[in-house]
PDB file of C-alpha atoms in Angstrom:
ATOM      1  CA  MET A   1     -33.423  -4.550  62.027  1.00  0.00           C
ATOM      2  CA  ASP A   2     -34.297  -6.958  59.251  1.00  0.00           C
ATOM      3  CA  GLU A   3     -32.580  -7.002  55.894  1.00  0.00           C
ATOM      4  CA  PRO A   4     -35.288  -5.638  53.508  1.00  0.00           C
ATOM      5  CA  GLU A   5     -35.930  -2.693  55.859  1.00  0.00           C
ATOM      6  CA  ASN A   6     -32.262  -1.800  55.720  1.00  0.00           C
ATOM      7  CA  LYS A   7     -32.156  -2.159  51.966  1.00  0.00           C
ATOM      8  CA  LYS A   8     -35.128   0.158  51.606  1.00  0.00           C
ATOM      9  CA  LYS A   9     -33.409   2.770  53.747  1.00  0.00           C
ATOM     10  CA  GLU A  10     -30.291   2.464  51.666  1.00  0.00           C
ATOM     11  CA  THR A  11     -32.253   2.938  48.443  1.00  0.00           C
ATOM     12  CA  LEU A  12     -33.943   5.984  49.876  1.00  0.00           C
ATOM     13  CA  TRP A  13     -30.650   7.380  51.017  1.00  0.00           C
ATOM     14  CA  LEU A  14     -29.147   6.714  47.591  1.00  0.00           C
ATOM     15  CA  ALA A  15     -31.966   8.611  45.904  1.00  0.00           C
ATOM     16  CA  GLN A  16     -31.443  11.566  48.187  1.00  0.00           C
ATOM     17  CA  ILE A  17     -27.685  11.818  47.783  1.00  0.00           C
ATOM     18  CA  SER A  18     -27.889  11.282  44.049  1.00  0.00           C
ATOM     19  CA  SER A  19     -29.766  14.577  43.850  1.00  0.00           C
ATOM     20  CA  LEU A  20     -27.279  16.477  46.021  1.00  0.00           C
ATOM     21  CA  GLY A  21     -24.682  17.334  43.401  1.00  0.00           C
ATOM     22  CA  ILE A  22     -27.100  18.573  40.788  1.00  0.00           C
ATOM     23  CA  ALA A  23     -29.035  20.553  43.416  1.00  0.00           C
ATOM     24  CA  LEU A  24     -25.866  22.290  44.577  1.00  0.00           C
ATOM     25  CA  VAL A  25     -25.037  23.461  41.065  1.00  0.00           C
ATOM     26  CA  LEU A  26     -28.604  24.390  40.182  1.00  0.00           C
ATOM     27  CA  CYS A  27     -29.122  26.442  43.339  1.00  0.00           C
ATOM     28  CA  THR A  28     -26.000  28.461  42.534  1.00  0.00           C
ATOM     29  CA  LEU A  29     -27.031  28.995  38.928  1.00  0.00           C
ATOM     30  CA  PHE A  30     -30.593  29.752  39.893  1.00  0.00           C
ATOM     31  CA  GLY A  31     -29.532  32.343  42.444  1.00  0.00           C
ATOM     32  CA  PHE A  32     -27.280  34.012  39.916  1.00  0.00           C
ATOM     33  CA  GLY A  33     -30.065  33.893  37.336  1.00  0.00           C
ATOM     34  CA  ILE A  34     -32.522  35.673  39.641  1.00  0.00           C
ATOM     35  CA  GLY A  35     -29.929  38.332  40.487  1.00  0.00           C
ATOM     36  CA  TYR A  36     -29.030  38.801  36.853  1.00  0.00           C
ATOM     37  CA  PHE A  37     -32.698  39.203  35.951  1.00  0.00           C
ATOM     38  CA  ILE A  38     -33.260  41.844  38.654  1.00  0.00           C
ATOM     39  CA  ASP A  39     -30.110  43.653  37.521  1.00  0.00           C
ATOM     40  CA  SER A  40     -31.222  43.744  33.926  1.00  0.00           C
ATOM     41  CA  LYS A  41     -34.573  45.216  34.996  1.00  0.00           C
ATOM     42  CA  LEU A  42     -33.214  47.803  37.432  1.00  0.00           C
ATOM     43  CA  HIS A  43     -29.886  48.536  35.655  1.00  0.00           C
ATOM     44  CA  THR A  44     -27.928  47.959  38.868  1.00  0.00           C
ATOM     45  CA  SER A  45     -25.393  45.470  37.523  1.00  0.00           C
ATOM     46  CA  PRO A  46     -23.635  43.709  39.289  1.00  0.00           C
ATOM     47  CA  VAL A  47     -25.129  44.372  42.752  1.00  0.00           C
ATOM     48  CA  PHE A  48     -28.058  41.956  42.794  1.00  0.00           C
ATOM     49  CA  ALA A  49     -26.281  39.341  40.724  1.00  0.00           C
ATOM     50  CA  LEU A  50     -23.560  39.133  43.370  1.00  0.00           C
ATOM     51  CA  ILE A  51     -25.989  39.154  46.302  1.00  0.00           C
ATOM     52  CA  PHE A  52     -28.156  36.429  44.829  1.00  0.00           C
ATOM     53  CA  LEU A  53     -25.142  34.427  43.722  1.00  0.00           C
ATOM     54  CA  VAL A  54     -23.961  34.295  47.335  1.00  0.00           C
ATOM     55  CA  LEU A  55     -27.493  33.432  48.485  1.00  0.00           C
ATOM     56  CA  GLY A  56     -27.708  30.710  45.863  1.00  0.00           C
ATOM     57  CA  ILE A  57     -24.409  29.172  46.928  1.00  0.00           C
ATOM     58  CA  ALA A  58     -25.527  29.306  50.564  1.00  0.00           C
ATOM     59  CA  ALA A  59     -28.864  27.720  49.632  1.00  0.00           C
ATOM     60  CA  GLY A  60     -27.084  24.903  47.845  1.00  0.00           C
ATOM     61  CA  PHE A  61     -24.827  24.204  50.790  1.00  0.00           C
ATOM     62  CA  ILE A  62     -27.685  24.350  53.273  1.00  0.00           C
ATOM     63  CA  ASN A  63     -29.461  21.819  51.106  1.00  0.00           C
ATOM     64  CA  VAL A  64     -26.445  19.520  51.234  1.00  0.00           C
ATOM     65  CA  PHE A  65     -26.028  20.042  54.954  1.00  0.00           C
ATOM     66  CA  ARG A  66     -29.678  19.290  55.714  1.00  0.00           C
ATOM     67  CA  THR A  67     -29.753  16.134  53.654  1.00  0.00           C
ATOM     68  CA  LEU A  68     -26.527  14.852  55.160  1.00  0.00           C
ATOM     69  CA  ALA A  69     -27.597  15.707  58.699  1.00  0.00           C
ATOM     70  CA  GLN A  70     -30.854  13.863  58.128  1.00  0.00           C
ATOM     71  CA  GLY A  71     -29.078  10.831  56.735  1.00  0.00           C
ATOM     72  CA  ASP A  72     -26.642  10.882  59.615  1.00  0.00           C
ATOM     73  CA  ARG A  73     -29.530  10.579  62.003  1.00  0.00           C
ATOM     74  CA  LYS A  74     -31.270   7.722  60.261  1.00  0.00           C
ATOM     75  CA  PRO A  75     -28.643   4.971  60.291  1.00  0.00           C
ATOM     76  CA  ARG A  76     -27.729   5.757  63.900  1.00  0.00           C
ATOM     77  CA  SER A  77     -31.289   5.330  65.085  1.00  0.00           C
ATOM     78  CA  GLY A  78     -31.415   2.150  63.011  1.00  0.00           C
ATOM     79  CA  ASN A  79     -28.258   0.749  64.543  1.00  0.00           C
ATOM     80  CA  SER A  80     -28.879   1.798  68.119  1.00  0.00           C
ATOM     81  CA  ASP A  81     -30.626  -1.424  69.048  1.00  0.00           C
ATOM     82  CA  ARG A  82     -27.627  -3.464  68.055  1.00  0.00           C
ATOM     83  CA  PRO A  83     -25.384  -4.671  70.847  1.00  0.00           C
ATOM     84  CA  GLY A  84     -21.976  -3.017  71.116  1.00  0.00           C
ATOM     85  CA  ARG A  85     -23.022   0.390  69.794  1.00  0.00           C
TER      86      ARG A  85
ATOM     87  CA  MET B   1     -28.240  12.631  13.739  1.00  0.00           C
ATOM     88  CA  GLU B   2     -31.311  14.359  12.323  1.00  0.00           C
ATOM     89  CA  ASN B   3     -31.801  12.063   9.346  1.00  0.00           C
ATOM     90  CA  GLY B   4     -31.266   9.025  11.585  1.00  0.00           C
ATOM     91  CA  THR B   5     -34.373   9.828  13.587  1.00  0.00           C
ATOM     92  CA  GLU B   6     -36.287  10.894  10.512  1.00  0.00           C
ATOM     93  CA  ALA B   7     -35.551   7.674   8.635  1.00  0.00           C
ATOM     94  CA  ILE B   8     -37.148   5.320  11.147  1.00  0.00           C
ATOM     95  CA  ASN B   9     -40.139   6.956  12.669  1.00  0.00           C
ATOM     96  CA  LEU B  10     -43.125   4.767  13.251  1.00  0.00           C
ATOM     97  CA  ILE B  11     -45.290   7.421  14.875  1.00  0.00           C
ATOM     98  CA  GLN B  12     -44.917   9.859  12.000  1.00  0.00           C
ATOM     99  CA  THR B  13     -45.560   7.075   9.491  1.00  0.00           C
ATOM    100  CA  PHE B  14     -48.878   6.035  10.996  1.00  0.00           C
ATOM    101  CA  LEU B  15     -49.978   9.416  12.267  1.00  0.00           C
ATOM    102  CA  PRO B  16     -48.463  12.078  10.014  1.00  0.00           C
ATOM    103  CA  LEU B  17     -49.629  15.048  12.025  1.00  0.00           C
ATOM    104  CA  GLN B  18     -48.013  18.434  12.349  1.00  0.00           C
ATOM    105  CA  LEU B  19     -49.515  20.037  15.420  1.00  0.00           C
ATOM    106  CA  PRO B  20     -50.018  23.784  15.051  1.00  0.00           C
ATOM    107  CA  GLY B  21     -47.491  25.998  16.784  1.00  0.00           C
ATOM    108  CA  LEU B  22     -44.958  23.206  17.380  1.00  0.00           C
ATOM    109  CA  THR B  23     -41.737  22.220  15.669  1.00  0.00           C
ATOM    110  CA  PRO B  24     -41.672  18.737  14.057  1.00  0.00           C
ATOM    111  CA  GLU B  25     -39.677  17.339  17.009  1.00  0.00           C
ATOM    112  CA  GLN B  26     -42.127  18.719  19.577  1.00  0.00           C
ATOM    113  CA  SER B  27     -45.027  17.433  17.534  1.00  0.00           C
ATOM    114  CA  LEU B  28     -43.444  13.989  17.488  1.00  0.00           C
ATOM    115  CA  THR B  29     -42.950  14.127  21.260  1.00  0.00           C
ATOM    116  CA  VAL B  30     -46.587  15.019  21.819  1.00  0.00           C
ATOM    117  CA  GLU B  31     -47.768  12.235  19.522  1.00  0.00           C
ATOM    118  CA  THR B  32     -45.530   9.694  21.218  1.00  0.00           C
ATOM    119  CA  THR B  33     -46.874  10.898  24.561  1.00  0.00           C
ATOM    120  CA  TRP B  34     -50.402  10.204  23.318  1.00  0.00           C
ATOM    121  CA  PHE B  35     -49.279   6.759  22.304  1.00  0.00           C
ATOM    122  CA  VAL B  36     -47.799   6.163  25.767  1.00  0.00           C
ATOM    123  CA  MET B  37     -51.041   7.339  27.345  1.00  0.00           C
ATOM    124  CA  ALA B  38     -52.997   4.996  25.086  1.00  0.00           C
ATOM    125  CA  ILE B  39     -50.803   2.067  26.144  1.00  0.00           C
ATOM    126  CA  ILE B  40     -51.226   2.842  29.837  1.00  0.00           C
ATOM    127  CA  ILE B  41     -54.993   3.359  29.583  1.00  0.00           C
ATOM    128  CA  ALA B  42     -55.422   0.194  27.507  1.00  0.00           C
ATOM    129  CA  ALA B  43     -53.330  -1.807  29.979  1.00  0.00           C
ATOM    130  CA  ALA B  44     -55.305  -0.416  32.917  1.00  0.00           C
ATOM    131  CA  VAL B  45     -58.666  -1.195  31.299  1.00  0.00           C
ATOM    132  CA  PHE B  46     -57.546  -4.640  30.215  1.00  0.00           C
ATOM    133  CA  LEU B  47     -56.038  -5.537  33.582  1.00  0.00           C
ATOM    134  CA  SER B  48     -58.966  -4.323  35.653  1.00  0.00           C
ATOM    135  CA  ALA B  49     -61.370  -6.197  33.400  1.00  0.00           C
ATOM    136  CA  THR B  50     -59.475  -9.468  33.718  1.00  0.00           C
ATOM    137  CA  LEU B  51     -58.453  -9.323  37.369  1.00  0.00           C
ATOM    138  CA  ARG B  52     -57.735 -12.758  38.785  1.00  0.00           C
ATOM    139  CA  GLN B  53     -57.427 -13.975  42.322  1.00  0.00           C
ATOM    140  CA  VAL B  54     -54.195 -15.689  41.391  1.00  0.00           C
ATOM    141  CA  PRO B  55     -52.335 -13.193  39.183  1.00  0.00           C
ATOM    142  CA  ARG B  56     -50.933 -14.304  35.853  1.00  0.00           C
ATOM    143  CA  GLY B  57     -48.715 -12.659  33.272  1.00  0.00           C
ATOM    144  CA  LEU B  58     -48.902  -8.888  33.116  1.00  0.00           C
ATOM    145  CA  GLN B  59     -51.040  -8.651  36.237  1.00  0.00           C
ATOM    146  CA  ASN B  60     -48.172 -10.211  38.141  1.00  0.00           C
ATOM    147  CA  VAL B  61     -45.691  -7.577  37.029  1.00  0.00           C
ATOM    148  CA  VAL B  62     -48.000  -4.619  37.582  1.00  0.00           C
ATOM    149  CA  GLU B  63     -49.102  -5.916  40.967  1.00  0.00           C
ATOM    150  CA  MET B  64     -45.495  -6.244  42.015  1.00  0.00           C
ATOM    151  CA  LEU B  65     -44.695  -2.678  40.930  1.00  0.00           C
ATOM    152  CA  VAL B  66     -47.786  -1.208  42.577  1.00  0.00           C
ATOM    153  CA  GLY B  67     -47.110  -3.112  45.774  1.00  0.00           C
ATOM    154  CA  PHE B  68     -43.517  -1.941  45.745  1.00  0.00           C
ATOM    155  CA  LEU B  69     -44.522   1.716  45.339  1.00  0.00           C
ATOM    156  CA  GLU B  70     -47.282   1.441  47.928  1.00  0.00           C
ATOM    157  CA  ASN B  71     -44.830  -0.010  50.398  1.00  0.00           C
ATOM    158  CA  PHE B  72     -42.449   2.870  49.801  1.00  0.00           C
ATOM    159  CA  ILE B  73     -45.052   5.630  49.989  1.00  0.00           C
ATOM    160  CA  SER B  74     -46.503   4.549  53.314  1.00  0.00           C
ATOM    161  CA  ASP B  75     -42.957   4.259  54.609  1.00  0.00           C
ATOM    162  CA  ILE B  76     -41.761   7.682  53.466  1.00  0.00           C
ATOM    163  CA  VAL B  77     -44.853   9.872  53.664  1.00  0.00           C
ATOM    164  CA  GLY B  78     -46.393   8.099  56.630  1.00  0.00           C
ATOM    165  CA  PRO B  79     -50.046   7.241  57.301  1.00  0.00           C
ATOM    166  CA  ARG B  80     -51.248   9.987  54.956  1.00  0.00           C
ATOM    167  CA  GLY B  81     -49.137   8.539  52.143  1.00  0.00           C
ATOM    168  CA  PRO B  82     -51.706   6.294  50.405  1.00  0.00           C
ATOM    169  CA  ALA B  83     -53.899   9.362  49.717  1.00  0.00           C
ATOM    170  CA  TYR B  84     -51.250  10.620  47.291  1.00  0.00           C
ATOM    171  CA  PHE B  85     -50.521   7.235  45.810  1.00  0.00           C
ATOM    172  CA  PRO B  86     -52.433   7.932  42.545  1.00  0.00           C
ATOM    173  CA  LEU B  87     -50.168  10.844  41.619  1.00  0.00           C
ATOM    174  CA  VAL B  88     -46.948   9.024  42.445  1.00  0.00           C
ATOM    175  CA  ALA B  89     -48.007   5.843  40.667  1.00  0.00           C
ATOM    176  CA  THR B  90     -49.213   7.747  37.597  1.00  0.00           C
ATOM    177  CA  ILE B  91     -45.911   9.571  37.350  1.00  0.00           C
ATOM    178  CA  PHE B  92     -43.999   6.340  37.822  1.00  0.00           C
ATOM    179  CA  PHE B  93     -45.882   4.366  35.193  1.00  0.00           C
ATOM    180  CA  PHE B  94     -45.954   7.216  32.718  1.00  0.00           C
ATOM    181  CA  ILE B  95     -42.201   7.777  32.941  1.00  0.00           C
ATOM    182  CA  LEU B  96     -41.499   4.047  32.937  1.00  0.00           C
ATOM    183  CA  VAL B  97     -43.481   3.391  29.758  1.00  0.00           C
ATOM    184  CA  ALA B  98     -42.210   6.589  28.149  1.00  0.00           C
ATOM    185  CA  ASN B  99     -38.610   5.553  28.867  1.00  0.00           C
ATOM    186  CA  TYR B 100     -39.067   2.017  27.623  1.00  0.00           C
ATOM    187  CA  ILE B 101     -40.781   3.076  24.431  1.00  0.00           C
ATOM    188  CA  GLY B 102     -37.585   4.829  23.384  1.00  0.00           C
ATOM    189  CA  LEU B 103     -35.881   1.437  23.272  1.00  0.00           C
ATOM    190  CA  ILE B 104     -38.183   0.178  20.536  1.00  0.00           C
ATOM    191  CA  PRO B 105     -36.584   1.029  17.204  1.00  0.00           C
ATOM    192  CA  GLY B 106     -38.703   3.611  15.420  1.00  0.00           C
ATOM    193  CA  PHE B 107     -39.751   5.429  18.562  1.00  0.00           C
ATOM    194  CA  VAL B 108     -38.206   8.368  20.349  1.00  0.00           C
ATOM    195  CA  ALA B 109     -38.715   8.459  24.113  1.00  0.00           C
ATOM    196  CA  PRO B 110     -40.930  11.445  25.008  1.00  0.00           C
ATOM    197  CA  THR B 111     -38.885  11.827  28.187  1.00  0.00           C
ATOM    198  CA  SER B 112     -35.803  12.664  26.133  1.00  0.00           C
ATOM    199  CA  SER B 113     -37.464  16.012  25.451  1.00  0.00           C
ATOM    200  CA  ILE B 114     -37.107  18.585  28.223  1.00  0.00           C
ATOM    201  CA  ASN B 115     -40.730  19.667  27.676  1.00  0.00           C
ATOM    202  CA  THR B 116     -42.153  16.363  28.882  1.00  0.00           C
ATOM    203  CA  THR B 117     -39.915  16.078  31.928  1.00  0.00           C
ATOM    204  CA  ALA B 118     -40.446  19.723  32.860  1.00  0.00           C
ATOM    205  CA  ALA B 119     -44.212  19.203  32.670  1.00  0.00           C
ATOM    206  CA  CYS B 120     -43.969  16.267  35.073  1.00  0.00           C
ATOM    207  CA  ALA B 121     -41.706  18.212  37.424  1.00  0.00           C
ATOM    208  CA  VAL B 122     -43.989  21.258  37.442  1.00  0.00           C
ATOM    209  CA  VAL B 123     -46.982  19.066  38.251  1.00  0.00           C
ATOM    210  CA  VAL B 124     -45.097  17.557  41.184  1.00  0.00           C
ATOM    211  CA  PHE B 125     -43.839  20.937  42.386  1.00  0.00           C
ATOM    212  CA  VAL B 126     -47.235  22.654  42.291  1.00  0.00           C
ATOM    213  CA  PHE B 127     -48.903  19.642  43.880  1.00  0.00           C
ATOM    214  CA  TYR B 128     -46.614  19.343  46.887  1.00  0.00           C
ATOM    215  CA  GLN B 129     -46.612  23.084  47.542  1.00  0.00           C
ATOM    216  CA  TYR B 130     -50.410  23.020  47.376  1.00  0.00           C
ATOM    217  CA  ILE B 131     -50.534  20.102  49.797  1.00  0.00           C
ATOM    218  CA  GLY B 132     -48.163  21.940  52.125  1.00  0.00           C
ATOM    219  CA  PHE B 133     -50.367  25.034  52.177  1.00  0.00           C
ATOM    220  CA  LYS B 134     -53.505  22.957  52.527  1.00  0.00           C
ATOM    221  CA  MET B 135     -52.098  21.044  55.496  1.00  0.00           C
ATOM    222  CA  HIS B 136     -50.509  23.896  57.404  1.00  0.00           C
ATOM    223  CA  GLY B 137     -52.157  27.014  56.001  1.00  0.00           C
ATOM    224  CA  ILE B 138     -49.988  30.112  56.127  1.00  0.00           C
ATOM    225  CA  LYS B 139     -47.835  28.407  58.783  1.00  0.00           C
ATOM    226  CA  TYR B 140     -46.285  26.434  55.951  1.00  0.00           C
ATOM    227  CA  LEU B 141     -44.224  29.536  55.123  1.00  0.00           C
ATOM    228  CA  LYS B 142     -42.785  29.423  58.637  1.00  0.00           C
ATOM    229  CA  HIS B 143     -41.036  26.264  57.574  1.00  0.00           C
ATOM    230  CA  PHE B 144     -39.041  28.390  55.103  1.00  0.00           C
ATOM    231  CA  MET B 145     -37.868  30.911  57.680  1.00  0.00           C
ATOM    232  CA  GLY B 146     -35.106  28.900  59.312  1.00  0.00           C
ATOM    233  CA  PRO B 147     -34.343  28.574  62.994  1.00  0.00           C
ATOM    234  CA  ILE B 148     -33.154  32.138  63.790  1.00  0.00           C
ATOM    235  CA  PRO B 149     -35.779  34.934  63.614  1.00  0.00           C
ATOM    236  CA  VAL B 150     -33.209  37.652  62.808  1.00  0.00           C
ATOM    237  CA  LEU B 151     -31.955  35.809  59.754  1.00  0.00           C
ATOM    238  CA  ALA B 152     -35.450  34.869  58.578  1.00  0.00           C
ATOM    239  CA  PRO B 153     -35.501  37.086  55.442  1.00  0.00           C
ATOM    240  CA  ILE B 154     -32.196  35.669  54.220  1.00  0.00           C
ATOM    241  CA  PHE B 155     -33.309  32.129  54.969  1.00  0.00           C
ATOM    242  CA  PHE B 156     -36.564  32.795  53.187  1.00  0.00           C
ATOM    243  CA  VAL B 157     -34.832  33.865  49.969  1.00  0.00           C
ATOM    244  CA  MET B 158     -32.426  30.936  50.148  1.00  0.00           C
ATOM    245  CA  GLU B 159     -35.235  28.500  50.782  1.00  0.00           C
ATOM    246  CA  ILE B 160     -37.152  29.899  47.801  1.00  0.00           C
ATOM    247  CA  ILE B 161     -34.081  29.405  45.616  1.00  0.00           C
ATOM    248  CA  SER B 162     -33.558  25.848  46.768  1.00  0.00           C
ATOM    249  CA  GLN B 163     -37.265  25.065  46.405  1.00  0.00           C
ATOM    250  CA  LEU B 164     -37.293  26.394  42.850  1.00  0.00           C
ATOM    251  CA  ALA B 165     -34.174  24.417  42.015  1.00  0.00           C
ATOM    252  CA  ARG B 166     -36.020  21.193  42.870  1.00  0.00           C
ATOM    253  CA  PRO B 167     -38.277  20.946  39.796  1.00  0.00           C
ATOM    254  CA  LEU B 168     -35.328  22.062  37.711  1.00  0.00           C
ATOM    255  CA  SER B 169     -33.150  19.256  39.011  1.00  0.00           C
ATOM    256  CA  LEU B 170     -35.981  16.721  38.672  1.00  0.00           C
ATOM    257  CA  SER B 171     -36.596  17.556  35.040  1.00  0.00           C
ATOM    258  CA  LEU B 172     -32.942  17.960  34.098  1.00  0.00           C
ATOM    259  CA  ARG B 173     -31.901  14.630  35.576  1.00  0.00           C
ATOM    260  CA  LEU B 174     -34.501  12.633  33.695  1.00  0.00           C
ATOM    261  CA  PHE B 175     -34.041  14.557  30.457  1.00  0.00           C
ATOM    262  CA  ALA B 176     -30.240  14.363  30.547  1.00  0.00           C
ATOM    263  CA  ASN B 177     -30.139  10.653  31.316  1.00  0.00           C
ATOM    264  CA  LEU B 178     -32.568   9.759  28.561  1.00  0.00           C
ATOM    265  CA  THR B 179     -30.969  12.042  25.992  1.00  0.00           C
ATOM    266  CA  ALA B 180     -27.527  10.677  26.808  1.00  0.00           C
ATOM    267  CA  GLY B 181     -28.829   7.132  26.463  1.00  0.00           C
ATOM    268  CA  GLU B 182     -30.375   7.773  23.068  1.00  0.00           C
ATOM    269  CA  LEU B 183     -27.294   9.615  21.890  1.00  0.00           C
ATOM    270  CA  ILE B 184     -25.077   6.691  22.847  1.00  0.00           C
ATOM    271  CA  ILE B 185     -27.347   4.287  20.963  1.00  0.00           C
ATOM    272  CA  LYS B 186     -27.171   6.512  17.883  1.00  0.00           C
ATOM    273  CA  ILE B 187     -23.393   6.776  18.091  1.00  0.00           C
ATOM    274  CA  LEU B 188     -23.030   3.009  18.519  1.00  0.00           C
ATOM    275  CA  MET B 189     -25.339   2.551  15.522  1.00  0.00           C
ATOM    276  CA  THR B 190     -22.806   4.331  13.341  1.00  0.00           C
ATOM    277  CA  PHE B 191     -20.195   1.696  14.264  1.00  0.00           C
ATOM    278  CA  CYS B 192     -22.313  -1.404  13.866  1.00  0.00           C
ATOM    279  CA  VAL B 193     -26.008  -1.838  13.417  1.00  0.00           C
ATOM    280  CA  VAL B 194     -26.844  -4.957  15.411  1.00  0.00           C
ATOM    281  CA  GLY B 195     -24.309  -6.038  18.017  1.00  0.00           C
ATOM    282  CA  LEU B 196     -23.188  -3.318  20.358  1.00  0.00           C
ATOM    283  CA  PRO B 197     -26.323  -1.106  20.371  1.00  0.00           C
ATOM    284  CA  VAL B 198     -28.410  -4.061  21.470  1.00  0.00           C
ATOM    285  CA  VAL B 199     -26.080  -4.718  24.392  1.00  0.00           C
ATOM    286  CA  TRP B 200     -26.286  -1.079  25.380  1.00  0.00           C
ATOM    287  CA  MET B 201     -30.083  -1.087  25.051  1.00  0.00           C
ATOM    288  CA  CYS B 202     -30.293  -4.063  27.396  1.00  0.00           C
ATOM    289  CA  TRP B 203     -28.049  -2.310  29.881  1.00  0.00           C
ATOM    290  CA  GLU B 204     -30.128   0.821  29.672  1.00  0.00           C
ATOM    291  CA  SER B 205     -33.460  -0.949  29.939  1.00  0.00           C
ATOM    292  CA  LEU B 206     -32.255  -2.885  32.944  1.00  0.00           C
ATOM    293  CA  LEU B 207     -30.735   0.033  34.804  1.00  0.00           C
ATOM    294  CA  THR B 208     -31.235   3.581  33.615  1.00  0.00           C
ATOM    295  CA  ASP B 209     -34.830   3.585  32.428  1.00  0.00           C
ATOM    296  CA  TRP B 210     -36.245   1.783  35.397  1.00  0.00           C
ATOM    297  CA  PHE B 211     -34.137   3.654  37.908  1.00  0.00           C
ATOM    298  CA  GLN B 212     -34.944   7.086  36.474  1.00  0.00           C
ATOM    299  CA  ALA B 213     -38.676   6.436  36.705  1.00  0.00           C
ATOM    300  CA  PHE B 214     -38.230   5.097  40.203  1.00  0.00           C
ATOM    301  CA  ILE B 215     -36.079   7.986  41.387  1.00  0.00           C
ATOM    302  CA  PHE B 216     -38.523  10.547  39.995  1.00  0.00           C
ATOM    303  CA  SER B 217     -41.392   9.043  41.963  1.00  0.00           C
ATOM    304  CA  LEU B 218     -39.188   8.523  45.005  1.00  0.00           C
ATOM    305  CA  LEU B 219     -38.201  12.202  45.056  1.00  0.00           C
ATOM    306  CA  THR B 220     -41.869  13.105  44.603  1.00  0.00           C
ATOM    307  CA  MET B 221     -42.595  11.114  47.754  1.00  0.00           C
ATOM    308  CA  ILE B 222     -39.720  12.741  49.646  1.00  0.00           C
ATOM    309  CA  TYR B 223     -40.879  16.244  48.693  1.00  0.00           C
ATOM    310  CA  LEU B 224     -44.450  15.366  49.632  1.00  0.00           C
ATOM    311  CA  ALA B 225     -43.257  14.044  52.962  1.00  0.00           C
ATOM    312  CA  GLY B 226     -41.355  17.278  53.544  1.00  0.00           C
ATOM    313  CA  ALA B 227     -44.420  19.381  52.760  1.00  0.00           C
ATOM    314  CA  ILE B 228     -46.746  17.324  54.937  1.00  0.00           C
ATOM    315  CA  ALA B 229     -44.593  16.782  57.986  1.00  0.00           C
ATOM    316  CA  SER B 230     -42.696  20.062  58.089  1.00  0.00           C
ATOM    317  CA  ASP B 231     -43.720  21.122  61.603  1.00  0.00           C
ATOM    318  CA  HIS B 232     -43.743  17.619  62.946  1.00  0.00           C
ATOM    319  CA  GLU B 233     -40.194  16.954  61.736  1.00  0.00           C
ATOM    320  CA  GLU B 234     -38.823  20.134  63.263  1.00  0.00           C
ATOM    321  CA  GLU B 235     -40.224  19.288  66.664  1.00  0.00           C
ATOM    322  CA  HIS B 236     -38.420  15.997  66.539  1.00  0.00           C
ATOM    323  CA  ALA B 237     -35.156  17.420  65.230  1.00  0.00           C
TER     324      ALA B 237
END
């Protein structure tokens, strides 16, 4: 694999992981926000807030997992044509 | 902080408008956005009128940037990529010019207001969801359901949450970076007027401003790619 191709992949990868941290936090907050909103409408505090908080946390982690799994695949396929791997 | 921005404000000096229904800061943001639009339109008209076979000056720079983006979009989105190039390039150039204009003393970057960045992010979000539905029809929702049919409702809710967090993270990243940059310049200004702020401005113009515009358009491409190739990707995975 030539050098610019690799560099492009690295840049792409960098862009994706740079959004991981903020996405993790925002998913959690967003989930809690939705639950809190439903609770305030239905007067069922804290049932939905807790449910959606858990869902939000799970969503954030799934996001992280997916991105990392994807990135794990890319370099390997890139390196597979190198001898000794 | 307030009187610092008020004291040197070129836009408000030349165009003292107070738009109805907006606070003075929002009004200033909107006016600066118009100015940015005027710059981009003028540059586009000028460059397309004076296109040369052998590029010179500004045409060189813009050609390099466009080529760079085009290269990326056909790489990330695939063969359908160039069809969405106008949106990505518009977002890139708008954010780039809007970021850089904040470095000129007397201007406030429109992107340091959450309203501008949120508008860009909402445009991107609505566009890629629309493209996803247009490409796959109602099957696009299947992409949200996850791999296990029993857990589909839970996956659906989680996917909705993580999808909605995307425009939020897009807009917050750009807004926070730009606001932090301007704040640092203002704080450095209180120490010394010429030396240190200029060094920081150079640093910011070289790294932050360019990279934020680039990352916004790059994430737009990645989201578009996800919406277009959702089924295709899963078959390969």
